[in-house]
Coordinates of C-alpha atoms in Angstrom, one line a residue:
M72 CA 10.1 -3.4 -1.8
C73 CA 11.8 -2.6 -5.0
G74 CA 11.8 -0.1 -7.9
I75 CA 11.0 -1.5 -11.3
W76 CA 11.2 0.3 -14.6
A77 CA 11.1 -0.8 -18.2
V78 CA 10.8 0.8 -21.7
F79 CA 9.8 -0.9 -25.0
G80 CA 10.1 0.6 -28.5
S81 CA 12.3 3.6 -27.7
D82 CA 13.2 5.7 -30.8
H83 CA 16.1 7.2 -28.9
C84 CA 19.3 5.9 -27.4
L85 CA 18.5 4.0 -24.2
S86 CA 21.3 5.7 -22.3
G87 CA 19.2 8.9 -22.5
H88 CA 16.5 7.2 -20.4
L89 CA 18.7 6.2 -17.5
A90 CA 18.2 9.4 -15.5
N91 CA 14.5 8.5 -15.4
A92 CA 15.2 5.0 -14.1
M93 CA 17.2 6.5 -11.3
K94 CA 14.2 8.5 -10.0
V95 CA 13.0 5.4 -8.1
A96 CA 16.3 4.5 -6.6
H97 CA 15.0 5.1 -3.1
R98 CA 12.8 2.0 -3.4
G99 CA 15.8 -0.3 -3.7
P100 CA 18.9 0.9 -1.9
D101 CA 20.8 -2.5 -2.0
A102 CA 21.6 -2.9 -5.7
F103 CA 20.8 -1.5 -9.2
R104 CA 20.9 -3.1 -12.6
I105 CA 20.0 -1.8 -16.1
E106 CA 19.8 -4.4 -18.8
S107 CA 18.9 -4.3 -22.5
V108 CA 17.0 -7.1 -24.2
N109 CA 18.6 -9.6 -26.6
S110 CA 17.5 -8.8 -30.2
F111 CA 15.5 -5.8 -29.0
T112 CA 18.0 -3.0 -28.7
N113 CA 15.3 -0.4 -28.1
C114 CA 13.9 -2.2 -25.0
C115 CA 15.4 -2.4 -21.5
F116 CA 14.8 -3.0 -17.9
G117 CA 15.9 -1.1 -14.8
F118 CA 15.7 -2.5 -11.3
H119 CA 16.5 -1.1 -7.8
R120 CA 16.7 -3.9 -5.3
L121 CA 15.8 -4.1 -1.6
A122 CA 17.0 -7.6 -0.7
I123 CA 14.4 -9.4 1.4
I124 CA 14.4 -13.0 0.1
D125 CA 17.4 -14.9 -1.5
R126 CA 20.0 -12.2 -1.3
L127 CA 22.3 -14.2 -3.6
Y128 CA 20.0 -14.9 -6.6
G129 CA 17.3 -12.3 -6.2
M130 CA 18.7 -9.7 -8.6
Q131 CA 16.4 -8.7 -11.6
P132 CA 15.4 -8.9 -14.3
L133 CA 15.0 -12.5 -13.1
R134 CA 15.8 -15.2 -15.7
I135 CA 16.3 -18.9 -15.2
M136 CA 17.8 -21.6 -17.4
R137 CA 14.5 -23.4 -17.8
F138 CA 12.9 -20.4 -19.5
P139 CA 15.7 -18.3 -21.1
F140 CA 13.1 -16.5 -23.2
L141 CA 11.3 -15.0 -20.1
W142 CA 12.4 -11.8 -18.4
L143 CA 10.8 -10.7 -15.2
C144 CA 10.9 -7.5 -13.2
Y145 CA 8.6 -7.5 -10.2
N146 CA 8.1 -5.7 -6.9
G147 CA 6.3 -7.5 -4.1
E148 CA 6.1 -10.6 -2.0
I149 CA 4.3 -13.9 -3.1
Y150 CA 3.4 -15.5 0.2
N151 CA 2.2 -18.8 -1.3
H152 CA 5.2 -19.4 -3.6
V153 CA 6.3 -22.6 -1.7
R154 CA 2.8 -24.1 -1.6
L155 CA 2.3 -23.4 -5.4
R156 CA 5.7 -24.9 -6.2
E157 CA 4.7 -28.1 -4.2
Q158 CA 1.2 -28.2 -5.6
F159 CA 2.2 -28.1 -9.3
G160 CA 5.6 -29.9 -9.0
F161 CA 7.7 -26.9 -10.2
E162 CA 11.5 -27.3 -9.9
N163 CA 12.9 -24.0 -8.8
Q164 CA 16.3 -22.7 -9.6
T165 CA 16.4 -20.1 -6.9
E166 CA 14.6 -19.4 -3.6
V167 CA 13.3 -16.1 -4.9
D168 CA 9.5 -15.9 -4.3
G169 CA 9.0 -14.2 -7.7
E170 CA 10.3 -17.2 -9.6
I171 CA 6.9 -18.8 -9.2
L172 CA 5.6 -16.2 -11.8
L173 CA 7.8 -17.7 -14.5
H174 CA 6.6 -21.3 -13.8
L175 CA 2.9 -20.2 -13.6
Y176 CA 3.1 -18.1 -16.7
D177 CA 4.6 -21.0 -18.7
R178 CA 2.0 -23.4 -17.4
F179 CA -1.2 -21.3 -17.3
G180 CA -0.6 -18.0 -19.1
P181 CA -0.7 -14.4 -17.6
Q182 CA -4.3 -14.1 -16.3
K183 CA -4.4 -17.4 -14.3
M184 CA -0.8 -16.8 -13.2
A185 CA -1.8 -13.5 -11.6
S186 CA -5.0 -15.0 -10.0
L187 CA -3.0 -17.7 -8.2
L188 CA -0.6 -15.3 -6.5
D189 CA -1.3 -14.7 -2.8
G190 CA 0.6 -11.5 -2.1
V191 CA 1.2 -8.0 -3.2
F192 CA 2.9 -7.4 -6.5
A193 CA 3.6 -5.3 -9.6
F194 CA 5.3 -7.1 -12.5
I195 CA 6.6 -6.6 -16.0
L196 CA 7.1 -10.0 -17.8
L197 CA 8.7 -10.2 -21.3
D198 CA 8.2 -13.3 -23.4
T199 CA 10.6 -13.0 -26.3
A200 CA 9.7 -16.5 -27.7
N201 CA 6.0 -15.5 -28.2
R202 CA 6.7 -11.7 -28.5
K203 CA 4.5 -10.8 -25.5
V204 CA 4.8 -8.2 -22.8
C205 CA 2.6 -8.7 -19.7
V206 CA 2.0 -6.1 -17.0
G207 CA 0.0 -6.7 -13.8
R208 CA -0.7 -5.3 -10.3
D209 CA -2.2 -6.8 -7.1
T210 CA -5.8 -6.6 -6.1
F211 CA -5.6 -3.5 -3.9
G212 CA -2.6 -1.9 -5.6
V213 CA -0.5 -2.3 -2.5
R214 CA 2.5 -2.2 -4.8
P215 CA 2.4 0.9 -7.1
L216 CA 2.7 0.8 -10.9
F217 CA 2.3 3.4 -13.6
K218 CA 2.5 3.2 -17.4
V219 CA 2.8 5.4 -20.4
L220 CA 1.7 4.2 -23.9
T221 CA 2.1 6.4 -26.9
N222 CA 0.1 6.2 -30.2
D223 CA 3.2 4.9 -32.0
G224 CA 3.7 1.9 -29.7
F225 CA 6.2 3.2 -27.1
L226 CA 5.6 1.7 -23.7
G227 CA 7.1 2.8 -20.4
V228 CA 6.3 1.1 -17.0
C229 CA 7.6 2.1 -13.6
S230 CA 6.8 1.8 -9.9
E231 CA 6.3 5.5 -9.6
A232 CA 5.1 8.1 -12.1
K233 CA 8.2 10.2 -11.7
G234 CA 10.2 7.6 -13.6
L235 CA 7.9 8.1 -16.7
T236 CA 6.9 11.8 -16.7
E237 CA 9.8 12.7 -19.1
L238 CA 9.6 9.6 -21.2
S239 CA 6.5 10.6 -23.3
V240 CA 8.4 13.7 -24.4
V241 CA 11.6 11.7 -25.3
A242 CA 9.5 9.2 -27.3
G243 CA 8.3 12.0 -29.5
A244 CA 4.6 11.2 -29.1
K245 CA 2.8 12.8 -26.2
A246 CA 0.8 10.5 -24.0
A247 CA -0.5 10.5 -20.4
V248 CA 1.2 8.8 -17.5
D249 CA -1.5 6.8 -15.7
P250 CA -1.8 4.5 -12.7
F251 CA -2.0 0.9 -13.7
P252 CA -5.4 -0.4 -12.5
P253 CA -5.2 -2.8 -9.5
G254 CA -6.3 -6.4 -9.9
H255 CA -5.7 -6.3 -13.7
C256 CA -3.3 -7.8 -16.1
E257 CA -2.5 -6.3 -19.5
V258 CA -1.0 -8.2 -22.5
F259 CA 0.9 -6.5 -25.3
D260 CA 2.1 -7.9 -28.6
L261 CA 5.7 -7.0 -29.2
K262 CA 6.5 -6.1 -32.8
P263 CA 9.9 -6.9 -34.4
N264 CA 10.8 -3.2 -34.1
G265 CA 10.2 -3.3 -30.3
K266 CA 7.0 -1.4 -30.4
V267 CA 3.9 -2.8 -28.6
V268 CA 0.2 -3.1 -29.2
S269 CA -2.2 -3.7 -26.3
V270 CA -4.3 -6.8 -27.1
Q271 CA -5.9 -7.7 -23.7
M272 CA -6.7 -5.9 -20.4
E273 CA -8.6 -8.0 -17.9
A274 CA -9.4 -8.1 -14.2
F275 CA -8.1 -11.3 -12.6
H276 CA -9.6 -10.6 -9.1
H277 CA -12.0 -8.3 -7.2
C278 CA -12.1 -7.8 -3.5
T279 CA -15.6 -9.2 -3.1
K280 CA -14.7 -12.5 -4.7
E281 CA -12.8 -15.4 -3.0
P282 CA -9.4 -15.5 -4.6
A283 CA -8.5 -18.4 -6.9
H284 CA -5.5 -19.3 -4.7
A285 CA -7.8 -19.9 -1.6
V286 CA -7.8 -23.6 -2.3
Y287 CA -4.0 -23.7 -1.7
D288 CA -4.2 -21.5 1.4
S289 CA -2.5 -22.5 4.7
A290 CA -5.3 -21.3 7.0
P291 CA -7.2 -23.9 9.0
A292 CA -10.7 -24.8 7.8
L293 CA -13.3 -22.2 8.6
L294 CA -16.5 -22.8 10.6
A295 CA -19.7 -22.9 8.5
G296 CA -22.6 -20.5 9.0
V297 CA -22.9 -16.9 9.9
D298 CA -23.8 -17.1 13.6
E299 CA -21.7 -14.6 15.5
D300 CA -19.6 -17.0 17.4
A301 CA -18.6 -18.8 14.2
V302 CA -18.0 -15.5 12.3
K303 CA -15.8 -14.1 15.1
A304 CA -13.8 -17.4 15.3
N305 CA -13.2 -17.2 11.5
I306 CA -12.1 -13.6 11.7
R307 CA -9.5 -14.5 14.3
T308 CA -8.3 -17.5 12.3
L309 CA -8.0 -15.6 9.0
F310 CA -6.4 -12.6 10.6
E311 CA -3.8 -14.6 12.5
N312 CA -3.0 -16.6 9.3
A313 CA -2.6 -13.3 7.4
V314 CA 0.0 -12.1 9.9
R315 CA 1.8 -15.5 10.0
K316 CA 2.3 -15.8 6.2
R317 CA 3.8 -12.3 6.2
L318 CA 6.6 -13.3 8.5
M319 CA 8.4 -14.5 5.3
A320 CA 11.6 -12.4 5.4
Q321 CA 15.4 -12.6 5.7
R322 CA 15.6 -9.1 7.0
R323 CA 14.5 -7.8 10.4
I324 CA 10.8 -7.3 11.0
G325 CA 9.3 -4.3 12.8
C326 CA 5.8 -2.8 13.2
L327 CA 4.2 0.7 13.2
L328 CA 2.2 1.1 16.3
S329 CA -0.1 4.2 16.6
G330 CA -2.0 2.9 19.6
G331 CA -5.2 2.5 17.7
L332 CA -7.1 -0.7 17.3
D333 CA -5.7 -1.8 14.0
S334 CA -2.0 -1.3 14.5
S335 CA -2.3 -2.7 18.1
L336 CA -4.0 -5.9 16.8
V337 CA -1.2 -6.3 14.2
S338 CA 1.6 -5.6 16.7
A339 CA 0.2 -8.0 19.4
T340 CA -0.5 -10.8 16.9
L341 CA 2.9 -10.3 15.3
M342 CA 4.5 -10.5 18.8
K343 CA 2.6 -13.7 19.6
L344 CA 3.6 -15.4 16.3
A345 CA 7.2 -14.2 16.5
K346 CA 7.5 -16.1 19.8
E347 CA 6.0 -19.2 18.2
E348 CA 8.3 -19.0 15.2
K349 CA 11.3 -18.3 17.5
L350 CA 12.5 -15.2 15.7
Q351 CA 16.1 -14.5 16.7
Y352 CA 15.6 -10.9 17.6
P353 CA 13.2 -8.8 19.6
L354 CA 10.3 -7.2 17.7
Q355 CA 10.7 -3.5 17.3
T356 CA 7.6 -1.2 17.4
F357 CA 7.6 2.4 16.3
S358 CA 5.3 5.3 17.2
I359 CA 5.4 9.0 16.3
G360 CA 3.7 12.1 17.7
S361 CA 4.2 15.2 19.7
E362 CA 4.9 14.9 23.4
D363 CA 1.2 14.8 24.5
S364 CA -0.3 13.1 21.5
P365 CA -3.1 10.5 22.1
D366 CA -1.3 8.0 19.8
L367 CA 1.9 8.0 21.8
L368 CA 0.1 7.6 25.1
A369 CA -2.0 4.8 23.8
A370 CA 1.0 3.0 22.2
R371 CA 2.8 3.0 25.5
K372 CA -0.1 1.2 27.2
V373 CA -0.1 -1.5 24.5
V374 CA 3.6 -2.0 24.8
A375 CA 4.1 -1.7 28.5
A376 CA 1.1 -3.7 29.6
Y377 CA 0.9 -6.4 27.0
I378 CA 3.3 -7.1 24.2
G379 CA 6.7 -6.0 25.6
S380 CA 8.3 -5.1 22.3
E381 CA 11.5 -3.1 21.9
H382 CA 9.6 0.2 21.6
H383 CA 10.8 3.4 19.9
E384 CA 9.0 6.8 20.2
V385 CA 9.7 9.5 17.6
N386 CA 8.8 13.0 18.6
F387 CA 8.3 15.6 15.9
S388 CA 7.5 19.2 16.1
I389 CA 5.0 21.1 13.9
Q390 CA 7.8 22.9 12.3
E391 CA 9.5 19.6 11.3
G392 CA 6.3 18.4 9.8
I393 CA 5.8 21.5 7.8
Q394 CA 9.4 21.4 6.5
A395 CA 8.8 17.8 5.3
V396 CA 5.7 18.5 3.3
R397 CA 7.5 19.3 0.0
D398 CA 9.5 16.1 0.1
V399 CA 6.4 14.1 1.1
I400 CA 4.5 15.5 -1.9
Y401 CA 7.4 14.5 -4.2
H402 CA 7.2 10.9 -3.0
L403 CA 3.4 10.6 -2.8
E404 CA 2.7 12.0 -6.3
T405 CA -0.8 13.1 -5.1
Y406 CA -2.4 16.4 -4.0
D407 CA -5.1 14.7 -1.9
I408 CA -5.5 16.7 1.4
T409 CA -5.9 13.9 4.0
T410 CA -3.3 11.7 2.3
I411 CA -0.6 14.4 2.6
R412 CA -1.6 15.3 6.2
A413 CA -1.3 11.6 7.3
S414 CA 1.8 11.0 5.2
V415 CA 4.0 13.5 7.0
P416 CA 4.3 11.7 10.3
M417 CA 4.5 8.3 8.5
F418 CA 7.3 9.7 6.3
L419 CA 9.2 11.0 9.4
V420 CA 8.8 7.8 11.4
S421 CA 10.0 5.8 8.3
K422 CA 13.1 8.1 8.1
Y423 CA 13.8 7.3 11.8
I424 CA 13.4 3.5 11.2
R425 CA 15.9 3.7 8.3
E426 CA 18.5 5.8 10.2
K427 CA 18.1 4.5 13.8
S428 CA 17.2 0.8 13.5
D429 CA 17.9 -2.3 11.5
S430 CA 14.2 -3.1 10.9
V431 CA 13.5 -3.2 7.1
V432 CA 10.2 -5.2 6.8
I433 CA 7.5 -3.1 8.5
F434 CA 4.0 -4.2 9.4
S435 CA 1.1 -1.8 9.5
G436 CA -2.7 -1.7 10.0
E437 CA -3.7 -0.1 6.7
G438 CA -6.9 -1.3 5.1
S439 CA -8.9 -2.1 8.2
D440 CA -11.0 1.1 8.2
E441 CA -12.1 0.6 4.7
L442 CA -12.8 -3.1 5.2
T443 CA -14.6 -3.0 8.6
Q444 CA -16.4 0.4 8.2
G445 CA -14.1 2.1 10.7
Y446 CA -14.4 5.7 9.6
I447 CA -16.8 7.4 12.0
Y448 CA -18.9 8.8 9.1
F449 CA -20.2 5.2 8.7
H450 CA -22.5 6.1 11.7
K451 CA -24.4 8.3 9.3
A452 CA -25.0 5.6 6.6
P453 CA -28.6 5.5 5.6
D454 CA -28.8 1.7 5.8
P455 CA -26.6 -1.4 5.8
A456 CA -26.6 -1.8 2.0
A457 CA -25.3 1.7 1.6
A458 CA -22.6 1.1 4.2
A459 CA -21.6 -2.1 2.5
A460 CA -21.4 -0.4 -0.9
E461 CA -19.3 2.4 0.5
S462 CA -16.9 -0.1 2.1
V463 CA -16.3 -1.8 -1.3
R464 CA -15.8 1.6 -3.0
L465 CA -13.2 2.5 -0.4
M466 CA -11.4 -0.9 -1.0
E467 CA -11.4 -0.3 -4.7
E468 CA -9.8 3.2 -4.2
L469 CA -7.2 2.2 -1.6
Y470 CA -4.5 2.6 -4.2
L471 CA -5.4 6.3 -4.5
F472 CA -5.3 7.0 -0.8
D473 CA -4.2 5.0 2.3
V474 CA -2.3 2.3 0.4
L475 CA -0.6 5.0 -1.7
R476 CA 0.3 6.9 1.5
S477 CA 1.7 3.8 3.3
D478 CA 3.7 2.6 0.4
R479 CA 5.3 5.9 -0.7
S480 CA 6.0 7.0 2.9
T481 CA 8.0 3.9 3.7
A482 CA 9.5 3.3 0.2
A483 CA 10.9 6.8 0.3
H484 CA 13.3 5.4 2.9
G485 CA 13.9 1.9 1.5
L486 CA 11.5 0.0 3.7
E487 CA 9.1 -2.8 2.8
L488 CA 5.5 -2.4 4.0
R489 CA 3.3 -5.4 4.9
V490 CA -0.5 -5.0 5.5
P491 CA -2.2 -8.1 6.9
F492 CA -5.7 -6.5 6.9
L493 CA -5.5 -6.6 3.1
D494 CA -5.0 -10.3 2.9
H495 CA -7.2 -11.6 0.1
R496 CA -8.9 -14.3 2.0
F497 CA -9.5 -12.1 5.0
T498 CA -11.0 -9.3 2.9
S499 CA -13.2 -11.5 0.8
Y500 CA -14.6 -13.3 3.8
Y501 CA -15.3 -10.1 5.7
L502 CA -17.0 -8.6 2.7
S503 CA -19.2 -11.7 2.3
L504 CA -20.7 -11.4 5.7
P505 CA -24.3 -10.2 6.0
E506 CA -24.5 -6.4 5.6
A507 CA -26.2 -5.8 8.9
M508 CA -23.5 -7.6 10.7
R509 CA -20.8 -5.2 9.5
V510 CA -22.3 -1.9 10.4
P511 CA -21.5 0.2 13.5
R512 CA -23.4 -1.1 16.5
K513 CA -24.1 0.4 20.0
G514 CA -22.5 3.6 18.8
V515 CA -19.3 1.8 18.0
E516 CA -17.6 1.6 14.6
K517 CA -15.8 -1.6 13.7
Y518 CA -17.9 -3.3 16.3
L519 CA -17.7 -6.8 14.8
L520 CA -13.9 -6.7 14.5
R521 CA -13.5 -5.4 18.1
D522 CA -16.0 -8.0 19.4
A523 CA -14.1 -10.8 17.7
F524 CA -11.1 -10.1 19.9
S525 CA -13.0 -9.2 23.0
G526 CA -12.1 -11.2 26.1
L527 CA -8.8 -12.6 24.7
H528 CA -6.6 -10.1 26.5
L529 CA -4.5 -9.7 23.4
I530 CA -4.6 -5.9 23.8
P531 CA -6.0 -3.7 26.6
D532 CA -9.7 -3.2 26.5
E533 CA -9.3 0.5 26.5
I534 CA -7.3 0.1 23.2
L535 CA -9.7 -2.5 21.8
W536 CA -12.6 -0.1 22.2
R537 CA -10.7 3.2 21.5
R538 CA -12.5 5.5 19.2
K539 CA -11.2 5.8 15.6
E540 CA -8.6 8.6 15.5
A541 CA -7.2 9.5 12.2
F542 CA -3.4 9.1 12.1
S543 CA -3.0 12.7 11.0
D544 CA -5.1 13.8 14.1
G545 CA -3.8 11.4 16.7
V546 CA -0.1 12.3 16.3
V547 CA -0.6 15.7 18.0
S548 CA -2.4 17.1 20.9
L549 CA -6.2 17.1 21.3
Q550 CA -6.0 20.8 22.0
K551 CA -4.6 21.6 18.5
S552 CA -4.8 19.2 15.6
W553 CA -2.0 18.7 13.0
Y554 CA -4.5 19.8 10.2
T555 CA -5.1 23.1 12.1
C556 CA -1.4 23.8 12.3
L557 CA -1.0 23.0 8.6
Q558 CA -3.9 25.2 7.6
E559 CA -2.5 28.1 9.6
H560 CA 0.8 27.7 7.7
V561 CA -1.1 27.7 4.5
E562 CA -3.0 30.9 5.4
S563 CA 0.4 32.5 6.0
L564 CA 1.6 31.4 2.6
V565 CA -1.5 32.8 1.0
R566 CA -1.1 36.2 2.7
E567 CA 2.6 36.3 1.6
R568 CA 1.6 35.4 -2.0
R569 CA -1.1 38.1 -2.1
A570 CA 1.2 40.7 -0.6
A571 CA 3.7 39.9 -3.3
G572 CA 1.1 40.4 -6.0
G573 CA 0.5 36.7 -6.7
G574 CA -3.0 35.3 -7.3
Q575 CA -4.7 32.2 -6.1
R576 CA -3.7 29.1 -8.0
R577 CA -6.6 27.5 -9.9
F578 CA -7.6 23.9 -10.2
P579 CA -10.4 24.0 -12.7
D580 CA -10.6 20.2 -13.2
N581 CA -10.6 19.1 -9.5
P582 CA -11.2 22.2 -7.3
P583 CA -10.2 21.6 -3.7
P584 CA -12.5 22.2 -0.7
T585 CA -9.7 23.9 1.2
K586 CA -6.7 26.1 0.4
E587 CA -4.1 23.3 1.2
P588 CA -3.8 21.9 -2.3
T589 CA -3.5 25.4 -3.8
T590 CA -0.4 26.1 -1.8
T591 CA 1.4 23.7 0.5
A592 CA 0.2 20.7 -1.4
D593 CA 0.6 22.1 -4.9
L594 CA 1.8 18.9 -6.5
R595 CA 1.2 20.3 -9.9
G596 CA 4.3 22.5 -9.4
V597 CA 6.3 19.3 -8.9
F598 CA 4.6 17.1 -11.6
P599 CA 2.9 19.2 -14.3
G600 CA 0.0 17.3 -15.9
C601 CA -0.7 15.1 -12.9
A602 CA -4.4 16.1 -12.6
G603 CA -5.7 12.8 -13.8
W604 CA -3.8 10.8 -11.1
L605 CA -6.5 11.9 -8.5
P606 CA -10.1 11.6 -9.7
H607 CA -11.5 13.2 -6.5
Y608 CA -10.5 14.2 -3.0
W609 CA -11.0 11.8 0.0
M610 CA -14.0 13.1 1.9
P611 CA -16.6 11.6 4.4
R612 CA -20.0 10.6 2.9
W613 CA -23.6 11.3 4.0
L614 CA -22.9 14.7 5.5
K615 CA -21.9 18.1 4.4
A616 CA -18.2 17.9 5.2
T617 CA -15.8 20.5 3.9
D618 CA -12.7 18.9 5.5
P619 CA -11.6 15.3 5.7
S620 CA -10.5 15.4 9.3
A621 CA -12.8 13.4 11.7
R622 CA -12.3 16.0 14.3
T623 CA -14.3 18.5 12.2
L624 CA -17.4 16.3 12.3
P625 CA -20.1 17.4 14.7
F626 CA -20.5 14.0 16.3
Y627 CA -16.8 13.4 16.9
Q628 CA -15.8 12.1 20.3
P629 CA -12.2 11.4 21.3
E630 CA -12.8 8.1 23.1
L631 CA -15.2 5.1 23.3
K632 CA -16.3 2.9 26.1
P633 CA -17.0 -0.8 25.6

């Protein structure tokens, strides 16, 4: 996890931009560098480092003697960098995983370079010899990236929007700050005056396609056919490989454990592989909730009965959650209702990890619900084709919702998140399976995933078949949900505002279904002009839902039986 920032073609002194570069300092607490570019005095890079791989040579912008004309700032992890280096005979100068981008760019150009990367990444690559700037982002947008491009050729790029929101004003030509689209690479021509012109924007990968790097993957060969036994074996093989490759780290690894299916599978598999790889420290797991939350109770069962990790429980009160909302919104840069609700406990547990442990690389179960049709509204899908299409839509929008939440909540405290369920090979294989095989069965969502691990005793059966419980719901008591507590707080704010003569805040371009975004989650008071960052609110499909919480749905049940 790092913070990257760059500007090209500034009409003002670069020193005036530095305050903006510092707005993402939380992403990289280990070191900071600002560096201008030779012969382009109006272009510069800013980099905040979280040292995970090659602490000695990993500072950025990364430059090596073989390619003195290439400058690279990137945020992410490239899990196949060693295999690619061996495959193509590259001679590395460092052990930094990102160095592979320089070699691939020189050999193949930006589009193929990006397609061969197995990992999560956002990058800014400057080629001064050919006067090119290349910007790219991973398939699911696990690593965040924003850009601003003005009509007169000023370009700003940053990990988070907050590092750019003032730049369009400074540049003298108003332009919108927008999320960079996941799975895309954009190439700009760099003019002699440092200004840029966009010349190419192309997708290099989509989640439904097998990635180009699959031929260099380390996973064992998969079984042919789509009979259930072969499919379940392949799911186990690809998932274990996804966790294994993410062990690449020189900092301590930990895992978020909510006690639900996804985080329990990640934690248990991580513990199994940690023993095989002989990690020199015990695996730490972290749960958060109120004293009687279903998540805390379930996580205890996983840890105590099965994996035996060094477990940490973080208790939080409703008042602590409400007090954290404003900071959460600042880091999230979204006003989506369910994203904010779920981010509060994740933000607080990340704060605990940073302050009370030495774990820095944090595994999590994000992406599984979108991939495996885990939300309980999938029970209402009209047919398998509609369910499959909805799953793809959710995958395409992860960068707006769950992936955004998990990245920003952890990055706010200088942690690096790893999400094995979003492994490219795992996701493309799962989405290639017959539509009817992936739908809920026997009244159970994620049936295929659960059944793939049934009988292995990797996690307790009661956890394997535990009903989907949204993170923002499971962290507090069944008697009173976190969303209810937050809504009551919002109602009190609305009454106070009205008593003081204030009116209701209006959202004409994206009206919210509840009062939360108009008060507690009023991001627009933090980042004016941010309306376009969220095209729509996250809501269940195929039913008349007015709230995103699963607990508000008429067919919600707290537990499942196998």
